[in-house]
PDB file of C-alpha atoms in Angstrom:
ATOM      1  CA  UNK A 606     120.819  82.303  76.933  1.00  0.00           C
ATOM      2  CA  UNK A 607     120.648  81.976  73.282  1.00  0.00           C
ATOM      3  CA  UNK A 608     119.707  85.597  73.115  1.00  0.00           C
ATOM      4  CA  UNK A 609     122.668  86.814  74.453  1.00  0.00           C
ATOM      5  CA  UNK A 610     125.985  84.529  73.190  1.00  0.00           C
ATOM      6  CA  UNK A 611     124.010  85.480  70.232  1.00  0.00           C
ATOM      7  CA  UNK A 612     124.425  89.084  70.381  1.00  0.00           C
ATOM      8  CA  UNK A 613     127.845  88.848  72.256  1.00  0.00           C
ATOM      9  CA  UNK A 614     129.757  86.439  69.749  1.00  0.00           C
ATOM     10  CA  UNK A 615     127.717  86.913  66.341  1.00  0.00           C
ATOM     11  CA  UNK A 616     125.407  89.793  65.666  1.00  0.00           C
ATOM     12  CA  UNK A 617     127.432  92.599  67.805  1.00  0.00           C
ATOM     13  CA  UNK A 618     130.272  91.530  65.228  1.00  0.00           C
ATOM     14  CA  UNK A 619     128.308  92.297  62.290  1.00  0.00           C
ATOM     15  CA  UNK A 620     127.078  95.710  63.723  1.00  0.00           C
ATOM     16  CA  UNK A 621     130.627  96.846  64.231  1.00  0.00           C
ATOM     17  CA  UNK A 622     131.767  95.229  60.988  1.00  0.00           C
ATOM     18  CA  UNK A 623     128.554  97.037  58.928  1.00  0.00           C
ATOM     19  CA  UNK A 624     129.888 100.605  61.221  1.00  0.00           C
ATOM     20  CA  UNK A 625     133.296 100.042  60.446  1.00  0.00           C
ATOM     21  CA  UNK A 626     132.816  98.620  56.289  1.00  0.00           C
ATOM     22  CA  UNK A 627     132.706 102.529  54.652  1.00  0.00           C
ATOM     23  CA  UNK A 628     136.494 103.749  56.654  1.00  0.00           C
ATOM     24  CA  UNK A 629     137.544 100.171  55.417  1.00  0.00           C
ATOM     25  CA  UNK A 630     136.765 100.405  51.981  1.00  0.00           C
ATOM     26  CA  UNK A 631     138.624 103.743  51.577  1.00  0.00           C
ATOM     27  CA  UNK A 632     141.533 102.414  53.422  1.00  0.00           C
ATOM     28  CA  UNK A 633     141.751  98.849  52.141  1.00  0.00           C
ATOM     29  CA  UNK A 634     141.896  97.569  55.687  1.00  0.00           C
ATOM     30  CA  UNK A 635     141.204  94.252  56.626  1.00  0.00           C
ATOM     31  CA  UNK A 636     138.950  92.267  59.502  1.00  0.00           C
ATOM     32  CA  UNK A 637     140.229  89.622  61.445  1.00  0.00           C
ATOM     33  CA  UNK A 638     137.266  87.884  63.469  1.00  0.00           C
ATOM     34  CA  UNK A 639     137.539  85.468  66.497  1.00  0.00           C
ATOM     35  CA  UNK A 640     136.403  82.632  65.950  1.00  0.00           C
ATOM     36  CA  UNK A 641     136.722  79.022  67.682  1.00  0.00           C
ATOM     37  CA  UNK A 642     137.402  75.598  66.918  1.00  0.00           C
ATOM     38  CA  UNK A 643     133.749  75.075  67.903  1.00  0.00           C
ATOM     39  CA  UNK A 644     133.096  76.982  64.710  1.00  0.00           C
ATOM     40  CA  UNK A 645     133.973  73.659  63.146  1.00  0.00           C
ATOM     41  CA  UNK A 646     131.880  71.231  65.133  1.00  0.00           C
ATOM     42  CA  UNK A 647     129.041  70.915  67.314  1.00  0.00           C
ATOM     43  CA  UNK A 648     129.642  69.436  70.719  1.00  0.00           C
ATOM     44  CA  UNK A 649     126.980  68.726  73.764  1.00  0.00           C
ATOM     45  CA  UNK A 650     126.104  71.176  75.473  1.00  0.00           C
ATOM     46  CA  UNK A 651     127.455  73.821  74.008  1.00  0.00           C
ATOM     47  CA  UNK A 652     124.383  74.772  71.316  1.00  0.00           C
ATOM     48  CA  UNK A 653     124.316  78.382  71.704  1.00  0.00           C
ATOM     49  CA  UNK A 654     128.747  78.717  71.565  1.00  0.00           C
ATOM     50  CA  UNK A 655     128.524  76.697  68.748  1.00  0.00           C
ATOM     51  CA  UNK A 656     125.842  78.084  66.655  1.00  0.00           C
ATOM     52  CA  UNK A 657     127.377  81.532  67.417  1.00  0.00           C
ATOM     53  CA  UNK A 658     130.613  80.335  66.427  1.00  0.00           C
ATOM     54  CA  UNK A 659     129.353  78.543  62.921  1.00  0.00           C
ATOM     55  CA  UNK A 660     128.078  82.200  62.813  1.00  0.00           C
ATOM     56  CA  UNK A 661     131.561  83.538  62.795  1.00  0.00           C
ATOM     57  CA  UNK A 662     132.746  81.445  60.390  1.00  0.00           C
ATOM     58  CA  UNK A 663     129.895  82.002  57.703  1.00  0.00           C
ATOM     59  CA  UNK A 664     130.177  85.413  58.370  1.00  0.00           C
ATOM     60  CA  UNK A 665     134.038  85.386  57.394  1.00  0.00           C
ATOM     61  CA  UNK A 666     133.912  83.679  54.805  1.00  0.00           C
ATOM     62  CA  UNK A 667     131.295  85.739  53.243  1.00  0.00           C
ATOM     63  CA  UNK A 668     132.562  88.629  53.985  1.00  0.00           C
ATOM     64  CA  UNK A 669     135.857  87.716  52.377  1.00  0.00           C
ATOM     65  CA  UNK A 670     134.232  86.491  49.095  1.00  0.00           C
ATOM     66  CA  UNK A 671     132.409  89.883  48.800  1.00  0.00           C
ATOM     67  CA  UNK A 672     134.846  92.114  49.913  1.00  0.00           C
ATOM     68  CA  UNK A 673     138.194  91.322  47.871  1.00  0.00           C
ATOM     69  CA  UNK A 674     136.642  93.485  45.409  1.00  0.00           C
ATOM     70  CA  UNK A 675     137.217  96.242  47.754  1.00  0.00           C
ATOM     71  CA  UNK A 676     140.795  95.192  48.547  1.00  0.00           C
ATOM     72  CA  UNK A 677     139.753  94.237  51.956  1.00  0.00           C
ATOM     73  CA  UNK A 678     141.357  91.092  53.430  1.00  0.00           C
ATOM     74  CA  UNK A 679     139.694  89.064  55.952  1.00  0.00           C
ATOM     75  CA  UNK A 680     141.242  86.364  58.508  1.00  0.00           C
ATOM     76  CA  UNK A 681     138.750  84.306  61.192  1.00  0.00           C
ATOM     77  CA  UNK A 682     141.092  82.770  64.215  1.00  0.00           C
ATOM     78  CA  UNK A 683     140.004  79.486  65.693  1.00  0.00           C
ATOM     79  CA  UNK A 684     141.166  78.971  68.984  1.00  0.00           C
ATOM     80  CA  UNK A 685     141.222  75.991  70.281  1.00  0.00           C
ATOM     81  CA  UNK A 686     140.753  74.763  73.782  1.00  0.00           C
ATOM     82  CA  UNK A 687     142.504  77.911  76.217  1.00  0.00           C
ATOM     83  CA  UNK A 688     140.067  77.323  78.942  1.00  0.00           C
ATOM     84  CA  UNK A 689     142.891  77.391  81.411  1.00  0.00           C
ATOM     85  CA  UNK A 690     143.380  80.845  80.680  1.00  0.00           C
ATOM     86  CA  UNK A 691     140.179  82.393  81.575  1.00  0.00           C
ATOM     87  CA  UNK A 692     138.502  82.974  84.754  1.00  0.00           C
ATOM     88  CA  UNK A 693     134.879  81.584  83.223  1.00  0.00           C
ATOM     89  CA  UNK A 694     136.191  78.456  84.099  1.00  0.00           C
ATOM     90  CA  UNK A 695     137.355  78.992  87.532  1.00  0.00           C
ATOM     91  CA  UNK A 696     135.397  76.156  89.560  1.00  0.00           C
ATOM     92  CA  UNK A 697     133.464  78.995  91.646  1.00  0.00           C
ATOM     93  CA  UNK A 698     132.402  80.508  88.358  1.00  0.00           C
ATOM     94  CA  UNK A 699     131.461  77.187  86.487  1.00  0.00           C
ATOM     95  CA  UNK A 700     129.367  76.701  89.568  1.00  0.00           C
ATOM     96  CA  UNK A 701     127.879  79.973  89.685  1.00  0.00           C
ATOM     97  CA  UNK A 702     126.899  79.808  85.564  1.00  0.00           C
ATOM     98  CA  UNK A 703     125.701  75.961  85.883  1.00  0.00           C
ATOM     99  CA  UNK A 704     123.437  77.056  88.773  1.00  0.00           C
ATOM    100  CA  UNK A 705     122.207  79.966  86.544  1.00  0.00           C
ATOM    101  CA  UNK A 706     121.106  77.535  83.812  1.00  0.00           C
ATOM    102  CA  UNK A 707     119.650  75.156  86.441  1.00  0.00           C
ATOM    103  CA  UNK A 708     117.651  78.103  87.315  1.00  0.00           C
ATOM    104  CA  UNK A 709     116.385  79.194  84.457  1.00  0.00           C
ATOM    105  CA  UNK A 710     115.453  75.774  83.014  1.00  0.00           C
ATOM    106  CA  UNK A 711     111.407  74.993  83.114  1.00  0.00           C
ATOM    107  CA  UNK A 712     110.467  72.638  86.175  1.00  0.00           C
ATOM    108  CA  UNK A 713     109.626  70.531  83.514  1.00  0.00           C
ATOM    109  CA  UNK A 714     112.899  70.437  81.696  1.00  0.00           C
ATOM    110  CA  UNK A 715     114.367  70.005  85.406  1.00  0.00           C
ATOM    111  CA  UNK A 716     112.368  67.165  86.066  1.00  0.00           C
ATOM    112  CA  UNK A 717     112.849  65.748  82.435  1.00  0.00           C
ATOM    113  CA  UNK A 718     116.979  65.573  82.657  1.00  0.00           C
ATOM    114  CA  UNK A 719     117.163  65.243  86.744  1.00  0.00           C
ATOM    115  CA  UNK A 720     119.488  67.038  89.020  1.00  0.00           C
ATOM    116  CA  UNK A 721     121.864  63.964  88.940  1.00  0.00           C
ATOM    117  CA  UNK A 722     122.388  63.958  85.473  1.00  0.00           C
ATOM    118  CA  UNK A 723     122.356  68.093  85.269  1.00  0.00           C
ATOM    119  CA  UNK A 724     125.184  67.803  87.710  1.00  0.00           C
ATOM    120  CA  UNK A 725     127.239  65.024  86.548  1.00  0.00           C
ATOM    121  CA  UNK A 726     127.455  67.218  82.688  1.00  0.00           C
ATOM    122  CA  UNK A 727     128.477  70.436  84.830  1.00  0.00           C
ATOM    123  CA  UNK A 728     131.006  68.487  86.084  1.00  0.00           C
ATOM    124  CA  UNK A 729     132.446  67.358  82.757  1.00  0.00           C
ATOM    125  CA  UNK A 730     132.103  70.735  81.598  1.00  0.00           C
ATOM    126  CA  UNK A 731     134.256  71.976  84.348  1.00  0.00           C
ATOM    127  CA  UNK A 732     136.968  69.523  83.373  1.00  0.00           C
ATOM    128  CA  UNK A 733     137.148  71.592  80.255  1.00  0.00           C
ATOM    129  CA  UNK A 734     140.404  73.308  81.321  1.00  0.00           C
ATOM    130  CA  UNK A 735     142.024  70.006  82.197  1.00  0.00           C
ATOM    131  CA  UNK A 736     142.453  69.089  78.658  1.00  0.00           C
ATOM    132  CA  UNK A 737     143.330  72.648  77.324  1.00  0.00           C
ATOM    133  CA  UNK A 738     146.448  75.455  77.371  1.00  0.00           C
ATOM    134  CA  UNK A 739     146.914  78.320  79.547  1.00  0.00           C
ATOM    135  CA  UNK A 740     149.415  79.880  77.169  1.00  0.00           C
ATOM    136  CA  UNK A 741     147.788  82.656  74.783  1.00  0.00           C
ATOM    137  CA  UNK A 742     150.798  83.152  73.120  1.00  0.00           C
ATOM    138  CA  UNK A 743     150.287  81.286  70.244  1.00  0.00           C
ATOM    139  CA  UNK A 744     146.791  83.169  69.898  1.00  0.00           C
ATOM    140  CA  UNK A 745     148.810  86.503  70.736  1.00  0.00           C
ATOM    141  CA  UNK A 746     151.438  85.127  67.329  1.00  0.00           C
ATOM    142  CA  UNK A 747     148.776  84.808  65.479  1.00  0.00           C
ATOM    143  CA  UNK A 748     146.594  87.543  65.863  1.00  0.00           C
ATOM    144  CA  UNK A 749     149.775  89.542  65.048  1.00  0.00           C
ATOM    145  CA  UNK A 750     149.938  87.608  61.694  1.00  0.00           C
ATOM    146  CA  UNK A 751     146.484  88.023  60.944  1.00  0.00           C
ATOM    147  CA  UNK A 752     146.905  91.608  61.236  1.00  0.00           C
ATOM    148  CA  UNK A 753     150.275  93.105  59.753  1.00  0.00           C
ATOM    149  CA  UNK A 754     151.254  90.046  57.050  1.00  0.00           C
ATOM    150  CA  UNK A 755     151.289  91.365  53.798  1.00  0.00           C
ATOM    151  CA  UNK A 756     149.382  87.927  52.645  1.00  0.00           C
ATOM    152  CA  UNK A 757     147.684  86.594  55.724  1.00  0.00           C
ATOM    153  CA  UNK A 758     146.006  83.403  55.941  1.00  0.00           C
ATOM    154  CA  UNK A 759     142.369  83.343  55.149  1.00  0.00           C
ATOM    155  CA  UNK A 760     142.152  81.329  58.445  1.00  0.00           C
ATOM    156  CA  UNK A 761     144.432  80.914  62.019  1.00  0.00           C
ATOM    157  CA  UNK A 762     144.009  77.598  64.056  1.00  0.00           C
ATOM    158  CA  UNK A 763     146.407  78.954  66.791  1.00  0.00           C
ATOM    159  CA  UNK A 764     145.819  75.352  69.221  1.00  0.00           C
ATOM    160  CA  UNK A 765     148.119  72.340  70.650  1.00  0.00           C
ATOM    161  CA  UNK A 766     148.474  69.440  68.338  1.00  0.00           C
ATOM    162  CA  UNK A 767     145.498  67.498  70.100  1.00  0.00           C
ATOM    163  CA  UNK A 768     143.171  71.164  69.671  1.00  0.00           C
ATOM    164  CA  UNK A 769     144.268  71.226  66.242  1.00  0.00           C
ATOM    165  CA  UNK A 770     143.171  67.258  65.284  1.00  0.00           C
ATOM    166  CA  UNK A 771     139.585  67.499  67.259  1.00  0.00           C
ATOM    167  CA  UNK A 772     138.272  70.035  64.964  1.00  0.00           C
ATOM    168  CA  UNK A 773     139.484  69.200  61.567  1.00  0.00           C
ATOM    169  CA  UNK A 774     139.142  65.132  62.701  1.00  0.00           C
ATOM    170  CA  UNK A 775     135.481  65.792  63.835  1.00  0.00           C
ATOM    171  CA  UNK A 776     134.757  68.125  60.552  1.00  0.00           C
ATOM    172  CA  UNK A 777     136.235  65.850  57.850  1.00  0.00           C
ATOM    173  CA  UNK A 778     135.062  62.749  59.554  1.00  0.00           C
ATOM    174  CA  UNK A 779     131.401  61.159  58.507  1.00  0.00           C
ATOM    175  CA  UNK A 780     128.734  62.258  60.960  1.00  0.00           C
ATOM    176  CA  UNK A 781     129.016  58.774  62.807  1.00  0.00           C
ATOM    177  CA  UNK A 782     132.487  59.231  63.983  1.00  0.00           C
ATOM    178  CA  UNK A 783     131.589  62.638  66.154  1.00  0.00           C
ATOM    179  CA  UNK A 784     128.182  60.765  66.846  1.00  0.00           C
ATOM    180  CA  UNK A 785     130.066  57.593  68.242  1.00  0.00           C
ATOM    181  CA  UNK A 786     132.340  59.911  70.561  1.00  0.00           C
ATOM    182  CA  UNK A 787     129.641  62.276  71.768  1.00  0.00           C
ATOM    183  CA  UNK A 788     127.427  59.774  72.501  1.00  0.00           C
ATOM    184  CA  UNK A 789     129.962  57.456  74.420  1.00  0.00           C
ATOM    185  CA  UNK A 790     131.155  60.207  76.646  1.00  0.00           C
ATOM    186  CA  UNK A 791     126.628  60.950  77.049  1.00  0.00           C
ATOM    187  CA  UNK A 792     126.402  57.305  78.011  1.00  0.00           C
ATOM    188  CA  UNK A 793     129.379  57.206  80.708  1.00  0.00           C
ATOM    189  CA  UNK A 794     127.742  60.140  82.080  1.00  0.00           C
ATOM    190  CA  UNK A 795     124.586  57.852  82.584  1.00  0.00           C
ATOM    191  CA  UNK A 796     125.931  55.367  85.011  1.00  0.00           C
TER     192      UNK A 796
END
């Protein structure tokens, strides 16, 4: 699984970005990268999206120090929470992906986390889209920003006021504060 949010989210944007880095040097272009808000904390169960996203971010921001010699500007959009607007989460999908994972998990990891407790975090991941938008028009805005301003922003948190505070709370909080949340919402899923 790793493997292949990996080469989806991460590494297939730094082949087209290495393809694409000689036409944008001559033409002074400029990269815009998507990005999440789960570039800007870790959250359970998520591993693989977030360490791809982190990715992103690293990636941007690297690329942007090293290229405004080149007169190439780069943006990274962080989306927040739009899980309303794709059909991943659609409850016969979330089921479908869950069961892959169940599948592909060793019998000992199985055994180890339980089939209770498996299905009780599927669950909460499915109630994703409860708590996000289904309007991509303020990711539509600023993707259009990022990509005809003059002077973009180095960075785009197109989100709703509660996807804009989790990130930036969670990132410019100490460690214990995300570690006090995630854990309380592991230990409800316990009982």
């Amino acid at each position: 699984m790793y493997q292949e949010v990996l080469d989806v989210n991460l590494l297939g944007m730094i082949r087209v970005t290495q393809q694409f880095l000689p036409h944008l040097r001559q033409s002074k272009g400029r990269i815009v990268n998507a990005s999440s808000a789960q570039g800007r904390f870790a959250s359970p169960f998520s591993s693989a999206y977030s360490i791809s996203k982190f990715g992103v971010e690293a990636l941007g921001d690297t690329l942007r120090f090293e290229l405004h010699k080149f007169g190439i500007k780069v943006i990274i959009l962080e989306p927040g929470n739009f899980a309303k607007a794709s059909a991943q989460f659609l409850p016969e999908n979330m089921k479908k992906t869950m069961q892959r994972v169940w599948e592909q998990m060793s019998p000992e990891l199985q055994k180890l986390y339980g089939k209770k407790y498996f299905n009780d975090v599927a669950n909460a991941i499915a109630g994703t889209p409860d708590f996000s938008s289904p309007d991509l028009n303020m990711v539509i805005d600023d993707y259009i920003k990022a990509l005809t301003l003059q002077s973009p922003k180095s960075r785009y948190m197109p989100a709703t006021p509660l996807w804009k505070l989790i990130p930036l709370g969670l990132y410019f909080s100490p460690g214990w504060v995300g570690d006090f949340i995630f854990m309380s919402s592991l230990y409800l899923l316990k009982k």
